[in-house]
mmCIF file of C-alpha atoms and ligand atoms in Angstrom:
data_model
loop_
_atom_site.group_PDB
_atom_site.id
_atom_site.type_symbol
_atom_site.label_atom_id
_atom_site.label_comp_id
_atom_site.label_asym_id
_atom_site.label_seq_id
_atom_site.Cartn_x
_atom_site.Cartn_y
_atom_site.Cartn_z
ATOM 1 C CA MET A 1 -11.718 8.190 -14.107
ATOM 2 C CA LEU A 2 -10.657 7.656 -10.548
ATOM 3 C CA TYR A 3 -7.202 9.313 -9.932
ATOM 4 C CA PHE A 4 -5.063 10.891 -7.117
ATOM 5 C CA LYS A 5 -2.140 12.999 -6.887
ATOM 6 C CA THR A 6 -0.090 13.831 -3.808
ATOM 7 C CA ALA A 7 1.895 17.120 -2.875
ATOM 8 C CA GLY A 8 4.069 18.104 -0.030
ATOM 9 C CA GLU A 9 7.416 17.736 1.441
ATOM 10 C CA SER A 10 8.451 15.590 4.616
ATOM 11 C CA HIS A 11 9.227 18.702 6.687
ATOM 12 C CA GLY A 12 7.053 21.032 4.765
ATOM 13 C CA LYS A 13 3.765 22.638 6.107
ATOM 14 C CA CYS A 14 1.431 19.646 5.045
ATOM 15 C CA LEU A 15 0.875 16.744 2.628
ATOM 16 C CA ILE A 16 -2.166 17.073 0.324
ATOM 17 C CA THR A 17 -4.006 14.491 -1.608
ATOM 18 C CA ILE A 18 -6.311 15.470 -4.507
ATOM 19 C CA ILE A 19 -8.860 12.639 -5.487
ATOM 20 C CA GLU A 20 -10.806 12.942 -8.695
ATOM 21 C CA GLY A 21 -13.389 10.725 -10.183
ATOM 22 C CA PHE A 22 -14.705 9.734 -6.815
ATOM 23 C CA PRO A 23 -18.681 9.274 -7.199
ATOM 24 C CA ALA A 24 -21.037 11.465 -5.357
ATOM 25 C CA GLY A 25 -23.200 10.280 -2.612
ATOM 26 C CA VAL A 26 -20.796 8.120 -0.429
ATOM 27 C CA LEU A 27 -21.016 8.654 3.084
ATOM 28 C CA ILE A 28 -17.633 9.359 4.595
ATOM 29 C CA ASP A 29 -16.729 8.426 8.002
ATOM 30 C CA GLU A 30 -13.833 10.825 8.958
ATOM 31 C CA ALA A 31 -12.970 8.823 12.085
ATOM 32 C CA PHE A 32 -12.206 5.788 9.800
ATOM 33 C CA LEU A 33 -9.893 7.995 7.829
ATOM 34 C CA ASN A 34 -7.775 8.863 10.967
ATOM 35 C CA LYS A 35 -7.837 5.468 12.136
ATOM 36 C CA GLU A 36 -6.074 4.283 8.990
ATOM 37 C CA MET A 37 -3.645 7.144 9.493
ATOM 38 C CA LYS A 38 -2.755 5.976 13.023
ATOM 39 C CA ARG A 39 -2.169 2.462 11.732
ATOM 40 C CA ARG A 40 0.396 3.719 9.305
ATOM 41 C CA GLN A 41 2.128 5.532 12.112
ATOM 42 C CA GLY A 42 2.416 2.405 14.173
ATOM 43 C CA GLY A 43 4.299 -0.951 14.156
ATOM 44 C CA LEU A 44 7.439 -1.834 15.993
ATOM 45 C CA GLY A 45 10.579 -0.365 14.471
ATOM 46 C CA ARG A 46 9.703 3.276 13.743
ATOM 47 C CA GLY A 47 11.920 5.966 14.512
ATOM 48 C CA GLY A 48 11.684 9.365 16.396
ATOM 49 C CA ARG A 49 9.408 11.122 13.855
ATOM 50 C CA MET A 50 6.244 9.115 14.649
ATOM 51 C CA GLN A 51 6.598 10.518 18.231
ATOM 52 C CA ILE A 52 6.322 13.945 16.981
ATOM 53 C CA GLU A 53 3.543 13.652 14.402
ATOM 54 C CA GLU A 54 -0.141 12.855 14.828
ATOM 55 C CA ASP A 55 -1.341 12.326 11.343
ATOM 56 C CA ARG A 56 -4.806 13.588 11.052
ATOM 57 C CA VAL A 57 -6.858 14.118 7.761
ATOM 58 C CA GLU A 58 -8.572 17.455 7.311
ATOM 59 C CA ILE A 59 -11.070 17.516 4.548
ATOM 60 C CA LEU A 60 -10.735 20.699 2.411
ATOM 61 C CA SER A 61 -13.154 20.116 -0.369
ATOM 62 C CA GLY A 62 -15.242 17.721 -2.147
ATOM 63 C CA ILE A 63 -17.280 16.521 0.793
ATOM 64 C CA ARG A 64 -20.493 18.232 2.180
ATOM 65 C CA ASN A 65 -22.324 17.167 5.329
ATOM 66 C CA ASN A 66 -20.098 14.021 5.295
ATOM 67 C CA ARG A 67 -21.268 13.061 1.716
ATOM 68 C CA SER A 68 -19.046 13.028 -1.262
ATOM 69 C CA LEU A 69 -20.186 15.697 -3.968
ATOM 70 C CA GLY A 70 -18.521 14.064 -7.079
ATOM 71 C CA SER A 71 -16.094 17.047 -7.110
ATOM 72 C CA PRO A 72 -12.306 16.865 -6.548
ATOM 73 C CA ILE A 73 -11.667 15.831 -2.934
ATOM 74 C CA CYS A 74 -8.777 17.567 -1.302
ATOM 75 C CA LEU A 75 -7.174 16.102 1.995
ATOM 76 C CA MET A 76 -4.662 17.671 4.058
ATOM 77 C CA ILE A 77 -2.368 16.318 6.737
ATOM 78 C CA LYS A 78 -0.386 18.938 8.843
ATOM 79 C CA ASN A 79 3.114 18.156 9.648
ATOM 80 C CA SER A 80 4.119 19.070 13.271
ATOM 81 C CA ASP A 81 7.835 18.767 12.146
ATOM 82 C CA TYR A 82 7.480 21.600 9.892
ATOM 83 C CA LYS A 83 10.995 23.139 9.582
ATOM 84 C CA ILE A 84 11.895 22.738 5.897
ATOM 85 C CA ASP A 85 13.482 26.185 5.479
ATOM 86 C CA GLU A 86 15.625 25.724 8.656
ATOM 87 C CA LEU A 87 17.171 22.353 7.802
ATOM 88 C CA PRO A 88 20.895 21.814 7.051
ATOM 89 C CA ALA A 89 22.020 20.929 3.563
ATOM 90 C CA VAL A 90 22.717 17.298 2.816
ATOM 91 C CA THR A 91 25.917 16.629 0.731
ATOM 92 C CA LYS A 92 26.435 13.108 1.878
ATOM 93 C CA PRO A 93 24.086 11.019 -0.360
ATOM 94 C CA ARG A 94 22.832 7.678 1.346
ATOM 95 C CA PRO A 95 23.255 4.719 -0.918
ATOM 96 C CA GLY A 96 19.798 3.152 -1.598
ATOM 97 C CA HIS A 97 18.133 6.599 -1.321
ATOM 98 C CA ALA A 98 17.090 9.130 -4.086
ATOM 99 C CA ASP A 99 19.701 11.405 -2.852
ATOM 100 C CA LEU A 100 22.535 10.970 -5.406
ATOM 101 C CA ALA A 101 20.405 10.280 -8.646
ATOM 102 C CA GLY A 102 18.054 13.014 -7.562
ATOM 103 C CA ALA A 103 20.852 15.729 -6.784
ATOM 104 C CA ILE A 104 22.551 14.897 -10.255
ATOM 105 C CA LYS A 105 19.304 15.000 -12.216
ATOM 106 C CA TYR A 106 18.164 18.328 -10.664
ATOM 107 C CA ASN A 107 21.646 19.835 -10.818
ATOM 108 C CA GLN A 108 21.604 20.360 -6.939
ATOM 109 C CA LYS A 109 24.542 20.318 -4.545
ATOM 110 C CA ASP A 110 22.114 19.790 -1.587
ATOM 111 C CA ALA A 111 20.301 16.553 -1.621
ATOM 112 C CA ARG A 112 17.765 17.988 0.970
ATOM 113 C CA ASP A 113 15.916 19.268 -2.267
ATOM 114 C CA ILE A 114 15.336 15.724 -3.407
ATOM 115 C CA LEU A 115 15.046 13.742 -0.186
ATOM 116 C CA GLU A 116 12.262 15.933 1.141
ATOM 117 C CA ARG A 117 9.973 14.726 -1.565
ATOM 118 C CA ALA A 118 11.457 11.311 -1.918
ATOM 119 C CA SER A 119 10.936 10.452 1.799
ATOM 120 C CA ALA A 120 8.316 7.971 2.573
ATOM 121 C CA ARG A 121 6.449 10.643 4.499
ATOM 122 C CA GLU A 122 4.563 10.971 1.265
ATOM 123 C CA THR A 123 2.939 7.635 1.917
ATOM 124 C CA ALA A 124 0.730 9.365 4.626
ATOM 125 C CA ALA A 125 -1.046 11.267 1.739
ATOM 126 C CA ARG A 126 -1.590 7.980 0.029
ATOM 127 C CA VAL A 127 -2.984 6.304 2.960
ATOM 128 C CA ALA A 128 -5.595 9.154 3.149
ATOM 129 C CA ALA A 129 -6.637 8.381 -0.445
ATOM 130 C CA GLY A 130 -6.664 4.668 0.216
ATOM 131 C CA ALA A 131 -8.861 5.152 3.252
ATOM 132 C CA LEU A 132 -11.248 7.140 1.537
ATOM 133 C CA ILE A 133 -11.591 4.761 -1.343
ATOM 134 C CA LYS A 134 -11.823 1.883 1.069
ATOM 135 C CA ILE A 135 -15.308 3.332 2.153
ATOM 136 C CA LEU A 136 -16.397 3.425 -1.540
ATOM 137 C CA LEU A 137 -15.334 -0.427 -1.974
ATOM 138 C CA SER A 138 -16.878 -1.477 1.134
ATOM 139 C CA GLN A 139 -20.485 -0.413 -0.482
ATOM 140 C CA PHE A 140 -19.984 -3.216 -2.863
ATOM 141 C CA GLY A 141 -18.744 -5.968 -0.222
ATOM 142 C CA ILE A 142 -15.064 -5.535 -1.343
ATOM 143 C CA GLU A 143 -12.350 -5.766 1.334
ATOM 144 C CA VAL A 144 -8.610 -5.194 1.147
ATOM 145 C CA PHE A 145 -6.455 -6.781 3.797
ATOM 146 C CA GLY A 146 -2.884 -6.096 4.173
ATOM 147 C CA TYR A 147 -0.385 -7.657 6.650
ATOM 148 C CA VAL A 148 3.146 -8.441 7.279
ATOM 149 C CA LYS A 149 4.282 -11.841 6.115
ATOM 150 C CA GLY A 150 7.798 -11.579 7.182
ATOM 151 C CA ILE A 151 10.696 -9.281 8.168
ATOM 152 C CA GLY A 152 14.402 -9.707 7.854
ATOM 153 C CA GLY A 153 14.229 -13.181 6.647
ATOM 154 C CA ILE A 154 11.877 -14.594 9.354
ATOM 155 C CA ASN A 155 8.861 -15.313 7.224
ATOM 156 C CA SER A 156 5.505 -17.021 7.889
ATOM 157 C CA ASP A 157 4.216 -19.768 5.785
ATOM 158 C CA LYS A 158 0.641 -19.469 7.326
ATOM 159 C CA ILE A 159 -2.114 -19.284 4.733
ATOM 160 C CA LEU A 160 -4.921 -16.758 5.762
ATOM 161 C CA LYS A 161 -8.194 -18.924 5.595
ATOM 162 C CA ASP A 162 -10.509 -16.622 7.697
ATOM 163 C CA LEU A 163 -10.545 -12.993 7.234
ATOM 164 C CA ASP A 164 -11.982 -12.217 10.713
ATOM 165 C CA VAL A 165 -9.379 -14.350 12.284
ATOM 166 C CA GLY A 166 -6.705 -12.495 10.388
ATOM 167 C CA LYS A 167 -8.112 -9.211 11.286
ATOM 168 C CA LYS A 168 -8.134 -10.144 14.998
ATOM 169 C CA ASN A 169 -4.537 -11.477 14.987
ATOM 170 C CA ARG A 170 -3.359 -8.331 13.048
ATOM 171 C CA GLU A 171 -4.898 -6.044 15.604
ATOM 172 C CA LYS A 172 -2.985 -7.771 18.421
ATOM 173 C CA SER A 173 0.280 -7.752 16.676
ATOM 174 C CA LYS A 174 2.907 -4.922 17.053
ATOM 175 C CA LEU A 175 4.177 -6.039 13.743
ATOM 176 C CA TYR A 176 0.734 -6.445 11.878
ATOM 177 C CA CYS A 177 1.486 -10.044 11.449
ATOM 178 C CA ILE A 178 -1.075 -12.680 11.516
ATOM 179 C CA ASP A 179 1.359 -15.451 12.741
ATOM 180 C CA GLN A 180 2.232 -15.187 16.348
ATOM 181 C CA ASP A 181 4.844 -18.060 16.053
ATOM 182 C CA ILE A 182 7.172 -15.691 14.169
ATOM 183 C CA GLU A 183 6.785 -12.555 16.278
ATOM 184 C CA ALA A 184 8.970 -13.094 18.971
ATOM 185 C CA ARG A 185 11.865 -13.828 16.849
ATOM 186 C CA ILE A 186 11.205 -10.892 14.561
ATOM 187 C CA ILE A 187 11.058 -8.525 17.612
ATOM 188 C CA GLU A 188 14.377 -9.759 18.934
ATOM 189 C CA LYS A 189 15.813 -9.385 15.408
ATOM 190 C CA ILE A 190 14.631 -5.622 15.240
ATOM 191 C CA LYS A 191 16.250 -5.087 18.729
ATOM 192 C CA GLN A 192 19.494 -6.300 17.551
ATOM 193 C CA THR A 193 19.348 -4.514 14.262
ATOM 194 C CA SER A 194 18.545 -1.294 16.059
ATOM 195 C CA GLU A 195 21.650 -1.821 18.437
ATOM 196 C CA LYS A 196 23.820 -2.475 15.383
ATOM 197 C CA GLY A 197 22.559 0.775 13.712
ATOM 198 C CA ASP A 198 21.410 -1.049 10.762
ATOM 199 C CA SER A 199 17.774 -1.595 9.008
ATOM 200 C CA LEU A 200 15.549 -4.421 7.992
ATOM 201 C CA GLY A 201 13.143 -5.033 5.002
ATOM 202 C CA GLY A 202 10.371 -7.615 4.673
ATOM 203 C CA ILE A 203 7.509 -9.126 2.873
ATOM 204 C CA ILE A 204 3.891 -7.741 2.816
ATOM 205 C CA GLU A 205 0.730 -9.591 1.510
ATOM 206 C CA VAL A 206 -2.373 -7.901 0.361
ATOM 207 C CA ILE A 207 -5.530 -9.939 -0.212
ATOM 208 C CA VAL A 208 -8.723 -8.509 -1.979
ATOM 209 C CA TYR A 209 -11.977 -10.251 -1.002
ATOM 210 C CA GLY A 210 -15.246 -9.903 -2.617
ATOM 211 C CA LEU A 211 -14.391 -9.037 -6.314
ATOM 212 C CA PRO A 212 -16.463 -10.376 -9.268
ATOM 213 C CA ILE A 213 -14.798 -12.137 -12.432
ATOM 214 C CA GLY A 214 -14.088 -9.420 -14.879
ATOM 215 C CA LEU A 215 -11.990 -6.615 -13.569
ATOM 216 C CA GLY A 216 -8.962 -5.682 -15.690
ATOM 217 C CA ASN A 217 -8.602 -6.452 -19.311
ATOM 218 C CA HIS A 218 -6.626 -8.752 -21.557
ATOM 219 C CA THR A 219 -6.989 -6.840 -24.736
ATOM 220 C CA GLN A 220 -4.139 -4.463 -23.951
ATOM 221 C CA TRP A 221 -0.918 -4.433 -22.118
ATOM 222 C CA ASP A 222 -1.690 -1.420 -19.873
ATOM 223 C CA LEU A 223 -5.057 -2.611 -18.899
ATOM 224 C CA LYS A 224 -4.201 -5.882 -17.273
ATOM 225 C CA LEU A 225 -5.162 -5.950 -13.469
ATOM 226 C CA ASP A 226 -1.881 -7.705 -12.392
ATOM 227 C CA ALA A 227 0.359 -5.336 -14.244
ATOM 228 C CA ARG A 228 -1.590 -2.306 -12.841
ATOM 229 C CA LEU A 229 -1.489 -3.540 -9.307
ATOM 230 C CA ALA A 230 2.117 -4.150 -9.601
ATOM 231 C CA TYR A 231 2.792 -0.598 -10.844
ATOM 232 C CA ALA A 232 0.790 0.648 -7.907
ATOM 233 C CA LEU A 233 2.798 -1.404 -5.403
ATOM 234 C CA MET A 234 6.059 -0.841 -6.996
ATOM 235 C CA SER A 235 5.527 2.833 -6.846
ATOM 236 C CA ILE A 236 5.810 2.707 -3.033
ATOM 237 C CA GLN A 237 9.187 3.712 -1.372
ATOM 238 C CA ALA A 238 11.464 0.847 -0.892
ATOM 239 C CA ILE A 239 9.345 -1.839 -2.599
ATOM 240 C CA LYS A 240 11.495 -3.897 -5.028
ATOM 241 C CA GLY A 241 9.505 -6.756 -6.171
ATOM 242 C CA VAL A 242 5.842 -7.774 -6.513
ATOM 243 C CA GLU A 243 4.124 -11.275 -7.192
ATOM 244 C CA PHE A 244 0.760 -12.694 -7.231
ATOM 245 C CA GLY A 245 -0.467 -15.986 -6.053
ATOM 246 C CA LEU A 246 2.364 -18.633 -6.356
ATOM 247 C CA GLY A 247 4.382 -15.708 -7.945
ATOM 248 C CA TYR A 248 8.063 -16.457 -8.511
ATOM 249 C CA ASN A 249 7.814 -20.087 -7.429
ATOM 250 C CA ALA A 250 5.659 -21.003 -10.309
ATOM 251 C CA SER A 251 8.713 -20.771 -12.510
ATOM 252 C CA ASN A 252 9.980 -23.938 -10.707
ATOM 253 C CA LYS A 253 6.981 -26.141 -11.161
ATOM 254 C CA TYR A 254 5.059 -28.197 -13.844
ATOM 255 C CA GLY A 255 2.267 -26.547 -15.430
ATOM 256 C CA SER A 256 -0.060 -29.230 -13.922
ATOM 257 C CA GLU A 257 1.208 -28.266 -10.457
ATOM 258 C CA VAL A 258 0.441 -24.596 -11.231
ATOM 259 C CA HIS A 259 -2.808 -23.883 -12.754
ATOM 260 C CA ASP A 260 -6.048 -23.984 -10.759
ATOM 261 C CA GLU A 261 -8.545 -26.447 -12.099
ATOM 262 C CA ILE A 262 -12.055 -25.180 -12.885
ATOM 263 C CA PHE A 263 -15.137 -26.509 -10.983
ATOM 264 C CA TYR A 264 -18.790 -25.422 -11.084
ATOM 265 C CA LYS A 265 -21.381 -25.191 -8.268
ATOM 266 C CA LYS A 266 -23.964 -22.643 -8.370
ATOM 267 C CA SER A 267 -25.807 -21.928 -5.103
ATOM 268 C CA THR A 268 -23.641 -19.861 -2.784
ATOM 269 C CA LYS A 269 -23.512 -16.179 -2.444
ATOM 270 C CA ARG A 270 -20.316 -16.161 -4.331
ATOM 271 C CA SER A 271 -22.097 -17.425 -7.494
ATOM 272 C CA LEU A 272 -23.270 -13.712 -7.940
ATOM 273 C CA LEU A 273 -19.718 -12.744 -8.321
ATOM 274 C CA THR A 274 -18.470 -15.867 -10.504
ATOM 275 C CA GLY A 275 -21.491 -17.278 -12.177
ATOM 276 C CA GLY A 276 -20.917 -20.448 -10.276
ATOM 277 C CA PHE A 277 -17.437 -21.250 -11.500
ATOM 278 C CA LYS A 278 -14.938 -21.792 -8.787
ATOM 279 C CA ARG A 279 -11.437 -23.099 -7.943
ATOM 280 C CA HIS A 280 -10.128 -25.197 -5.138
ATOM 281 C CA THR A 281 -6.622 -23.800 -5.417
ATOM 282 C CA ASN A 282 -5.711 -20.203 -5.946
ATOM 283 C CA ASN A 283 -2.115 -20.214 -7.270
ATOM 284 C CA ALA A 284 -3.030 -17.526 -10.046
ATOM 285 C CA GLY A 285 -3.602 -15.121 -7.075
ATOM 286 C CA GLY A 286 -7.177 -14.296 -8.416
ATOM 287 C CA ILE A 287 -6.018 -13.019 -11.811
ATOM 288 C CA GLU A 288 -5.810 -14.654 -15.105
ATOM 289 C CA GLY A 289 -5.028 -13.133 -18.477
ATOM 290 C CA GLY A 290 -4.904 -9.712 -16.695
ATOM 291 C CA ILE A 291 -8.641 -10.449 -15.559
ATOM 292 C CA SER A 292 -9.833 -10.883 -12.141
ATOM 293 C CA ASN A 293 -11.186 -14.492 -12.036
ATOM 294 C CA GLY A 294 -13.449 -14.182 -8.883
ATOM 295 C CA GLU A 295 -10.891 -15.821 -6.376
ATOM 296 C CA PRO A 296 -9.293 -13.530 -3.747
ATOM 297 C CA ILE A 297 -6.462 -11.350 -5.349
ATOM 298 C CA VAL A 298 -3.226 -12.267 -3.558
ATOM 299 C CA ALA A 299 -0.461 -9.800 -3.876
ATOM 300 C CA ARG A 300 2.872 -9.846 -2.178
ATOM 301 C CA ALA A 301 5.333 -6.776 -2.117
ATOM 302 C CA TYR A 302 8.911 -7.069 -1.225
ATOM 303 C CA MET A 303 10.293 -4.294 0.730
ATOM 304 C CA LYS A 304 14.220 -3.505 0.996
ATOM 305 C CA PRO A 305 15.766 -2.341 4.284
ATOM 306 C CA ILE A 306 15.539 1.523 4.639
ATOM 307 C CA PRO A 307 18.599 3.299 3.401
ATOM 308 C CA THR A 308 19.197 5.597 6.290
ATOM 309 C CA LEU A 309 21.664 3.931 8.616
ATOM 310 C CA LYS A 310 22.830 5.026 11.867
ATOM 311 C CA LYS A 311 25.967 3.049 11.139
ATOM 312 C CA PRO A 312 26.455 4.593 7.722
ATOM 313 C CA LEU A 313 27.759 3.150 4.583
ATOM 314 C CA ARG A 314 30.553 4.789 2.464
ATOM 315 C CA SER A 315 29.636 7.643 0.190
ATOM 316 C CA VAL A 316 31.175 10.594 -1.560
ATOM 317 C CA ASP A 317 30.441 14.271 -0.796
ATOM 318 C CA LEU A 318 28.675 16.040 -3.412
ATOM 319 C CA ILE A 319 30.826 19.121 -3.257
ATOM 320 C CA THR A 320 34.333 17.999 -2.434
ATOM 321 C CA LYS A 321 34.103 14.587 -4.075
ATOM 322 C CA GLU A 322 35.955 13.257 -1.295
ATOM 323 C CA PRO A 323 35.069 9.818 0.353
ATOM 324 C CA ILE A 324 32.807 10.314 3.366
ATOM 325 C CA GLU A 325 30.221 8.249 5.566
ATOM 326 C CA ALA A 326 26.631 8.793 4.183
ATOM 327 C CA SER A 327 24.313 11.303 6.165
ATOM 328 C CA TYR A 328 22.280 10.163 9.207
ATOM 329 C CA GLU A 329 19.640 12.129 11.110
ATOM 330 C CA ARG A 330 17.184 9.733 12.502
ATOM 331 C CA SER A 331 15.247 6.889 10.833
ATOM 332 C CA ASP A 332 13.155 3.934 11.194
ATOM 333 C CA VAL A 333 14.928 0.622 11.830
ATOM 334 C CA CYS A 334 11.900 -1.228 10.122
ATOM 335 C CA ALA A 335 9.056 0.257 8.539
ATOM 336 C CA VAL A 336 7.453 -2.822 7.071
ATOM 337 C CA PRO A 337 4.324 -2.670 9.281
ATOM 338 C CA ALA A 338 3.589 0.802 8.138
ATOM 339 C CA ALA A 339 4.352 -0.253 4.565
ATOM 340 C CA SER A 340 1.709 -2.821 4.645
ATOM 341 C CA VAL A 341 -0.866 0.068 5.362
ATOM 342 C CA VAL A 342 0.501 1.884 2.305
ATOM 343 C CA CYS A 343 0.293 -1.360 0.177
ATOM 344 C CA GLU A 344 -3.228 -1.814 1.154
ATOM 345 C CA GLY A 345 -4.000 1.843 0.224
ATOM 346 C CA MET A 346 -2.349 1.514 -3.112
ATOM 347 C CA VAL A 347 -4.113 -1.870 -3.973
ATOM 348 C CA THR A 348 -7.472 -0.267 -2.890
ATOM 349 C CA PHE A 349 -6.955 2.657 -5.391
ATOM 350 C CA GLU A 350 -6.118 0.477 -8.191
ATOM 351 C CA ILE A 351 -8.742 -2.053 -7.562
ATOM 352 C CA ALA A 352 -11.379 0.808 -7.345
ATOM 353 C CA ARG A 353 -10.045 2.314 -10.644
ATOM 354 C CA ALA A 354 -10.718 -0.909 -12.420
ATOM 355 C CA PHE A 355 -13.989 -1.309 -10.626
ATOM 356 C CA LEU A 356 -14.996 2.076 -11.829
ATOM 357 C CA GLU A 357 -13.835 1.648 -15.356
ATOM 358 C CA LYS A 358 -16.326 -1.205 -15.595
ATOM 359 C CA PHE A 359 -19.290 -0.047 -13.458
ATOM 360 C CA GLY A 360 -18.520 3.756 -13.032
ATOM 361 C CA GLY A 361 -21.192 6.458 -12.713
ATOM 362 C CA ASP A 362 -21.334 9.960 -11.368
ATOM 363 C CA SER A 363 -23.180 8.867 -8.269
ATOM 364 C CA LEU A 364 -23.142 5.807 -5.915
ATOM 365 C CA ASP A 365 -26.588 4.854 -6.946
ATOM 366 C CA GLU A 366 -25.575 4.835 -10.674
ATOM 367 C CA VAL A 367 -22.525 2.761 -9.932
ATOM 368 C CA LYS A 368 -24.652 0.366 -7.783
ATOM 369 C CA ARG A 369 -27.232 -0.027 -10.652
ATOM 370 C CA ASN A 370 -24.486 -0.784 -13.178
ATOM 371 C CA TYR A 371 -22.780 -3.247 -10.904
ATOM 372 C CA GLU A 372 -26.018 -5.103 -9.935
ATOM 373 C CA GLY A 373 -26.997 -5.273 -13.594
ATOM 374 C CA TYR A 374 -23.630 -7.125 -14.342
ATOM 375 C CA LEU A 375 -23.925 -9.596 -11.419
ATOM 376 C CA PHE A 376 -24.935 -13.413 -12.317
ATOM 377 C CA ASN A 377 -28.373 -13.393 -11.070
ATOM 378 C CA MET A 378 -28.850 -17.219 -10.718
HETATM 379 C C1 EPS B 401 8.243 9.059 7.584
HETATM 380 C C2 EPS B 401 8.923 10.158 7.943
HETATM 381 C C3 EPS B 401 10.357 10.471 7.982
HETATM 382 C C4 EPS B 401 11.047 8.999 8.155
HETATM 383 C C5 EPS B 401 10.482 8.074 7.084
HETATM 384 C C6 EPS B 401 9.068 7.868 6.931
HETATM 385 O O1 EPS B 401 10.603 11.269 8.918
HETATM 386 P P1 EPS B 401 12.049 11.931 9.289
HETATM 387 O O2 EPS B 401 12.865 11.864 8.037
HETATM 388 O O3 EPS B 401 11.836 13.341 9.624
HETATM 389 O O4 EPS B 401 12.636 11.059 10.273
HETATM 390 O O5 EPS B 401 10.702 8.556 9.388
HETATM 391 O O6 EPS B 401 11.214 8.324 5.979
HETATM 392 C C7 EPS B 401 12.074 7.453 5.397
HETATM 393 C C8 EPS B 401 12.001 6.170 5.738
HETATM 394 C C9 EPS B 401 12.952 7.895 4.367
HETATM 395 O O7 EPS B 401 13.751 7.103 3.936
HETATM 396 O O8 EPS B 401 12.871 8.926 3.872
HETATM 397 C C10 EPS B 401 6.818 8.844 7.634
HETATM 398 O O9 EPS B 401 6.005 9.562 7.996
HETATM 399 O O10 EPS B 401 6.522 7.628 7.355
#
């Protein structure tokens, strides 16, 4: 079974990712891994830490001569800002962060022991895993594309129709948006928010292209693909909600307005994936009954504003129990663009997990045989 775990603290020596269940024989492009790491470091609104770091992946195991061995893959990202033992205690918990709940749970008076691991720095390790797994999915024509749909309430209603155009627009954008019409307003809002010492959240959309009908499973609650993707996305720091397709909005409409009618046309390349069945709308976001239905999967994650505020909120000192302002060191004003790369990585992982459950094998060739045997040869 495909799985990964991460280890490492924000200001510790390094971050580690161990990936298990990755098939043998996949050619790994190290430069691609580092390109993805760089993307996570970017985007307008990031704070001082990203000027210190240059996140690079070092492959410690599981790959030989650029090919996966089928054994556990260990990836390491060194922290330039390695100073964990010298850092001062944090006794002024930040509302919205893990500081208070974690300190109480672990019986600590210093929330540093909690925040070092709770920090979104950990997402660098997830992006490394996601990048590696993207290479595997690309062997099957599956692409995962994440972008920023909105920040601070300025949201795009543009629907992505052409992936290549989307990629070009995202590449040009400081915010990883695909809609230039909202960019200037968001940039201004980030500037004003920074001056006010505040922070901003936003909305991220992740779309998965090229999936066949049949990933996930309706037979058990924890096998449903939408539930699993929601879990993967909700596990990301600061993500507070997830929806698919029409999402929350479906609850306000008639059934006849929501459900995607079924049509049939065999001929296109897509028939291989769907057996010729197709939809003209995708309100379901590519999943029905917990199973992929052959349409692109469209997931949206809602991110809250980062809790570390230059103009801090009220808090209580963990030791004196006196009222005090929450702690502030430095922070991002807005990390939504970076989080879009993390969302992409987590969706990639969960899709690949479901893919390998259905078509898995020890080597890439075996997975390919299993997959090709399933496709609708029309
Ligand atoms: C992050 C590194 C952190 C923060 C941010 C994400 O670095 P530092 O705490 O040294 O400034 O910039 O973490 C948080 C938003 C958080 O709440 O902990 C990174 O690498 O992405």
